[in-house]
Amino acid sequence: GTIDEMRIYNRALSAAEASALYAQGQPRIAEASGTSLATGLVLHYSFDTNESGKAKDQSGKGHDGILQGTKWTPDGALGGARSFDGIRDSIDLGPDVLNGIRSLSLWFNLDTPIDASLNSEVALVARDGDDGSGGNLVGLLFSATGEANLKGRLGFDRNIGAAIHFVGSDINQWDAGRWYHAVGVLDPTAGITLYVDGVKQAYHSDP
């Protein structure tokens, strides 16, 4: 599939901000100094240019990603994007950028449809955890587990130590060849939230 306009924040985005990233269709509005969407931004890959070997971090925090087998395409949701083969292609974000993550935003476009027959997990963004033990998972992925009828649903996971935070999408059928927008948010007070195309999801949630 293809990914565009990936953003990571060290703060929890509001519902209005998550909606703005989708509905306005211009995630790059955050580039203007002083706008709320620039606050707390620790990584931003626009993928607008075909850069050799790396994805340039436009947040100013220096978290350039190492490209591993991905291909550039000019046909992104907003400008260019990066396509992945689903097997070996990836972008290495580095060891620390997901530490303290509170919000994750991106556009994605699938090569093949996903539905409740999915039998192998499909990850858009994933990492074992802050300490490398697997106990502090960060993930935005399509579930293949039959538990709680989660197969085919997009889930946002943020496990901190023994505390498991998870929310799944309301839908489990995804078309190929169209762009979707997803925002996962973990707020210490309000709990965990997932937005798909600007709409708050609430299929299955753990606080």
Short mmCIF file of N, CA and C in Angstrom, two decimals, residues 43-138:
data_model
loop_
_atom_site.label_atom_id
_atom_site.label_comp_id
_atom_site.label_asym_id
_atom_site.label_seq_id
_atom_site.Cartn_x
_atom_site.Cartn_y
_atom_site.Cartn_z
N LEU A 43 7.69 14.72 14.45
CA LEU A 43 8.06 14.09 13.18
C LEU A 43 7.02 14.41 12.14
N HIS A 44 7.47 14.75 10.94
CA HIS A 44 6.56 15.00 9.82
C HIS A 44 7.24 14.59 8.52
N TYR A 45 6.73 13.54 7.90
CA TYR A 45 7.18 13.12 6.58
C TYR A 45 6.10 13.48 5.57
N SER A 46 6.37 14.44 4.70
CA SER A 46 5.41 14.79 3.66
C SER A 46 5.55 13.89 2.44
N PHE A 47 6.74 13.35 2.23
CA PHE A 47 7.05 12.49 1.08
C PHE A 47 6.84 13.19 -0.26
N ASP A 48 6.88 14.50 -0.27
CA ASP A 48 6.57 15.24 -1.50
C ASP A 48 7.69 15.19 -2.53
N THR A 49 8.90 14.92 -2.09
CA THR A 49 10.01 14.83 -3.04
C THR A 49 10.64 13.44 -2.98
N ASN A 50 11.21 13.03 -4.08
CA ASN A 50 11.82 11.70 -4.19
C ASN A 50 13.25 11.76 -3.66
N GLU A 51 13.38 11.57 -2.35
CA GLU A 51 14.68 11.66 -1.70
C GLU A 51 15.35 10.30 -1.66
N SER A 52 16.62 10.26 -1.93
CA SER A 52 17.36 9.01 -2.00
C SER A 52 17.81 8.57 -0.61
N GLY A 53 17.34 7.42 -0.19
CA GLY A 53 17.84 6.82 1.04
C GLY A 53 17.20 7.26 2.32
N LYS A 54 16.47 8.38 2.31
CA LYS A 54 15.90 8.85 3.57
C LYS A 54 14.59 9.59 3.34
N ALA A 55 13.80 9.63 4.40
CA ALA A 55 12.59 10.45 4.43
C ALA A 55 12.92 11.67 5.28
N LYS A 56 12.85 12.84 4.71
CA LYS A 56 13.21 14.07 5.41
C LYS A 56 12.15 14.46 6.43
N ASP A 57 12.59 14.64 7.66
CA ASP A 57 11.69 15.10 8.72
C ASP A 57 11.53 16.61 8.63
N GLN A 58 10.31 17.06 8.36
CA GLN A 58 10.05 18.48 8.20
C GLN A 58 9.57 19.14 9.48
N SER A 59 9.62 18.41 10.60
CA SER A 59 9.21 19.00 11.87
C SER A 59 10.29 19.89 12.45
N GLY A 60 11.53 19.74 11.95
CA GLY A 60 12.65 20.47 12.51
C GLY A 60 13.33 19.75 13.66
N LYS A 61 12.86 18.54 14.00
CA LYS A 61 13.43 17.79 15.12
C LYS A 61 14.52 16.81 14.69
N GLY A 62 14.76 16.69 13.39
CA GLY A 62 15.86 15.88 12.91
C GLY A 62 15.62 14.39 12.88
N HIS A 63 14.37 13.96 12.87
CA HIS A 63 14.08 12.53 12.85
C HIS A 63 13.91 12.02 11.42
N ASP A 64 14.95 12.16 10.63
CA ASP A 64 14.91 11.63 9.27
C ASP A 64 14.78 10.11 9.33
N GLY A 65 13.97 9.55 8.43
CA GLY A 65 13.77 8.12 8.39
C GLY A 65 14.66 7.46 7.35
N ILE A 66 15.09 6.23 7.63
CA ILE A 66 15.92 5.47 6.69
C ILE A 66 14.99 4.61 5.83
N LEU A 67 15.02 4.84 4.53
CA LEU A 67 14.16 4.11 3.60
C LEU A 67 14.74 2.74 3.32
N GLN A 68 13.90 1.74 3.41
CA GLN A 68 14.31 0.37 3.14
C GLN A 68 13.37 -0.25 2.11
N GLY A 69 13.70 -0.05 0.83
CA GLY A 69 12.96 -0.69 -0.25
C GLY A 69 11.70 0.00 -0.72
N THR A 70 11.29 1.10 -0.10
CA THR A 70 10.06 1.76 -0.52
C THR A 70 10.27 2.50 -1.84
N LYS A 71 9.17 2.72 -2.54
CA LYS A 71 9.22 3.44 -3.81
C LYS A 71 8.44 4.74 -3.69
N TRP A 72 8.95 5.78 -4.32
CA TRP A 72 8.28 7.06 -4.31
C TRP A 72 7.26 7.14 -5.44
N THR A 73 6.13 7.79 -5.17
CA THR A 73 5.12 8.03 -6.19
C THR A 73 4.65 9.47 -6.09
N PRO A 74 4.36 10.13 -7.21
CA PRO A 74 3.85 11.50 -7.15
C PRO A 74 2.36 11.54 -6.82
N ASP A 75 1.72 10.37 -6.79
CA ASP A 75 0.27 10.31 -6.66
C ASP A 75 -0.16 10.02 -5.22
N GLY A 76 0.23 10.89 -4.30
CA GLY A 76 -0.17 10.74 -2.92
C GLY A 76 -1.50 11.41 -2.63
N ALA A 77 -1.88 11.39 -1.38
CA ALA A 77 -3.11 12.10 -0.97
C ALA A 77 -2.91 13.60 -1.11
N LEU A 78 -1.69 14.05 -0.82
CA LEU A 78 -1.33 15.46 -0.91
C LEU A 78 0.10 15.53 -1.43
N GLY A 79 0.27 15.58 -2.73
CA GLY A 79 1.61 15.57 -3.31
C GLY A 79 2.14 14.16 -3.41
N GLY A 80 3.45 13.99 -3.14
CA GLY A 80 4.07 12.68 -3.25
C GLY A 80 3.74 11.78 -2.07
N ALA A 81 4.12 10.49 -2.20
CA ALA A 81 3.89 9.51 -1.16
C ALA A 81 4.90 8.38 -1.31
N ARG A 82 4.88 7.44 -0.37
CA ARG A 82 5.76 6.28 -0.42
C ARG A 82 4.93 5.00 -0.47
N SER A 83 5.28 4.10 -1.42
CA SER A 83 4.57 2.83 -1.53
C SER A 83 5.41 1.72 -0.91
N PHE A 84 4.72 0.70 -0.37
CA PHE A 84 5.35 -0.41 0.34
C PHE A 84 4.83 -1.72 -0.23
N ASP A 85 5.72 -2.74 -0.28
CA ASP A 85 5.32 -4.02 -0.85
C ASP A 85 4.63 -4.93 0.16
N GLY A 86 4.60 -4.53 1.43
CA GLY A 86 3.94 -5.33 2.44
C GLY A 86 4.75 -6.51 2.94
N ILE A 87 5.98 -6.63 2.46
CA ILE A 87 6.83 -7.76 2.86
C ILE A 87 8.11 -7.26 3.51
N ARG A 88 8.95 -6.57 2.75
CA ARG A 88 10.24 -6.12 3.26
C ARG A 88 10.36 -4.61 3.37
N ASP A 89 9.53 -3.87 2.65
CA ASP A 89 9.66 -2.41 2.62
C ASP A 89 9.32 -1.80 3.98
N SER A 90 10.08 -0.78 4.36
CA SER A 90 9.81 -0.12 5.64
C SER A 90 10.56 1.21 5.69
N ILE A 91 10.24 2.00 6.71
CA ILE A 91 11.00 3.20 7.04
C ILE A 91 11.40 3.10 8.49
N ASP A 92 12.70 3.13 8.74
CA ASP A 92 13.21 3.07 10.11
C ASP A 92 13.15 4.47 10.70
N LEU A 93 12.30 4.64 11.73
CA LEU A 93 12.10 5.95 12.35
C LEU A 93 13.18 6.30 13.36
N GLY A 94 14.01 5.34 13.70
CA GLY A 94 15.02 5.59 14.73
C GLY A 94 14.57 5.07 16.08
N PRO A 95 15.46 5.06 17.08
CA PRO A 95 15.19 4.40 18.35
C PRO A 95 14.31 5.17 19.33
N ASP A 96 14.13 6.48 19.14
CA ASP A 96 13.49 7.24 20.20
C ASP A 96 12.29 8.08 19.80
N VAL A 97 11.98 8.18 18.50
CA VAL A 97 10.94 9.12 18.09
C VAL A 97 9.56 8.71 18.61
N LEU A 98 9.33 7.42 18.85
CA LEU A 98 8.02 6.99 19.35
C LEU A 98 7.94 7.02 20.87
N ASN A 99 9.04 7.33 21.53
CA ASN A 99 8.98 7.50 22.98
C ASN A 99 8.12 8.71 23.32
N GLY A 100 7.16 8.53 24.19
CA GLY A 100 6.32 9.65 24.59
C GLY A 100 5.29 10.04 23.55
N ILE A 101 5.07 9.20 22.53
CA ILE A 101 4.08 9.53 21.50
C ILE A 101 2.69 9.67 22.12
N ARG A 102 1.98 10.70 21.70
CA ARG A 102 0.59 10.90 22.13
C ARG A 102 -0.37 10.94 20.95
N SER A 103 0.14 11.27 19.76
CA SER A 103 -0.74 11.31 18.58
C SER A 103 0.04 10.87 17.35
N LEU A 104 -0.64 10.13 16.47
CA LEU A 104 -0.07 9.65 15.22
C LEU A 104 -1.08 9.87 14.12
N SER A 105 -0.65 10.51 13.04
CA SER A 105 -1.56 10.85 11.94
C SER A 105 -0.92 10.45 10.62
N LEU A 106 -1.72 9.87 9.72
CA LEU A 106 -1.24 9.57 8.37
C LEU A 106 -2.40 9.30 7.43
N TRP A 107 -2.09 9.37 6.14
CA TRP A 107 -2.99 8.92 5.08
C TRP A 107 -2.48 7.58 4.58
N PHE A 108 -3.40 6.67 4.19
CA PHE A 108 -2.98 5.40 3.62
C PHE A 108 -3.92 4.97 2.49
N ASN A 109 -3.34 4.22 1.57
CA ASN A 109 -4.07 3.74 0.39
C ASN A 109 -3.66 2.28 0.19
N LEU A 110 -4.61 1.36 0.24
CA LEU A 110 -4.32 -0.07 0.18
C LEU A 110 -4.23 -0.57 -1.26
N ASP A 111 -3.33 -1.52 -1.48
CA ASP A 111 -3.23 -2.18 -2.79
C ASP A 111 -4.32 -3.22 -2.98
N THR A 112 -4.69 -3.88 -1.88
CA THR A 112 -5.75 -4.90 -1.92
C THR A 112 -6.75 -4.61 -0.82
N PRO A 113 -8.01 -4.98 -1.00
CA PRO A 113 -9.01 -4.72 0.03
C PRO A 113 -8.71 -5.49 1.31
N ILE A 114 -9.18 -4.97 2.42
CA ILE A 114 -9.09 -5.65 3.71
C ILE A 114 -10.49 -5.77 4.29
N ASP A 115 -10.80 -6.98 4.81
CA ASP A 115 -12.12 -7.18 5.42
C ASP A 115 -11.99 -8.20 6.55
N ALA A 116 -13.13 -8.72 7.00
CA ALA A 116 -13.14 -9.61 8.16
C ALA A 116 -12.51 -10.97 7.88
N SER A 117 -12.09 -11.23 6.66
CA SER A 117 -11.42 -12.49 6.34
C SER A 117 -9.90 -12.38 6.51
N LEU A 118 -9.41 -11.23 6.93
CA LEU A 118 -7.97 -11.02 7.08
C LEU A 118 -7.37 -12.07 8.04
N ASN A 119 -6.31 -12.76 7.60
CA ASN A 119 -5.72 -13.80 8.44
C ASN A 119 -4.28 -13.52 8.85
N SER A 120 -3.79 -12.33 8.50
CA SER A 120 -2.44 -11.94 8.91
C SER A 120 -2.42 -10.45 9.19
N GLU A 121 -1.91 -10.08 10.33
CA GLU A 121 -1.88 -8.68 10.75
C GLU A 121 -1.17 -7.81 9.73
N VAL A 122 -1.71 -6.62 9.48
CA VAL A 122 -1.11 -5.67 8.55
C VAL A 122 -0.81 -4.38 9.32
N ALA A 123 0.47 -4.05 9.45
CA ALA A 123 0.88 -2.89 10.24
C ALA A 123 1.16 -1.70 9.34
N LEU A 124 0.62 -0.55 9.70
CA LEU A 124 0.97 0.71 9.04
C LEU A 124 2.16 1.35 9.76
N VAL A 125 2.10 1.37 11.09
CA VAL A 125 3.20 1.84 11.93
C VAL A 125 3.27 0.90 13.13
N ALA A 126 4.48 0.44 13.46
CA ALA A 126 4.60 -0.46 14.61
C ALA A 126 6.00 -0.40 15.20
N ARG A 127 6.04 -0.56 16.51
CA ARG A 127 7.31 -0.70 17.21
C ARG A 127 7.07 -1.47 18.50
N ASP A 128 8.05 -2.27 18.91
CA ASP A 128 7.87 -3.10 20.10
C ASP A 128 7.64 -2.28 21.35
N GLY A 129 8.45 -1.23 21.54
CA GLY A 129 8.23 -0.44 22.74
C GLY A 129 9.40 0.43 23.13
N ASP A 130 9.16 1.29 24.09
CA ASP A 130 10.16 2.25 24.54
C ASP A 130 11.42 1.56 25.06
N ASP A 131 11.24 0.40 25.70
CA ASP A 131 12.39 -0.25 26.32
C ASP A 131 12.89 -1.45 25.56
N GLY A 132 12.31 -1.72 24.38
CA GLY A 132 12.76 -2.82 23.56
C GLY A 132 12.28 -4.19 24.03
N SER A 133 11.48 -4.23 25.09
CA SER A 133 11.04 -5.51 25.65
C SER A 133 9.77 -6.02 25.00
N GLY A 134 9.09 -5.19 24.23
CA GLY A 134 7.81 -5.58 23.66
C GLY A 134 6.65 -5.21 24.57
N GLY A 135 6.95 -4.73 25.77
CA GLY A 135 5.90 -4.40 26.72
C GLY A 135 5.25 -3.06 26.47
N ASN A 136 5.89 -2.21 25.72
CA ASN A 136 5.36 -0.87 25.46
C ASN A 136 5.09 -0.67 23.98
N LEU A 137 4.16 -1.45 23.45
CA LEU A 137 3.84 -1.45 22.03
C LEU A 137 3.28 -0.12 21.57
N VAL A 138 3.70 0.29 20.39
CA VAL A 138 3.07 1.40 19.68
C VAL A 138 2.66 0.85 18.32
#
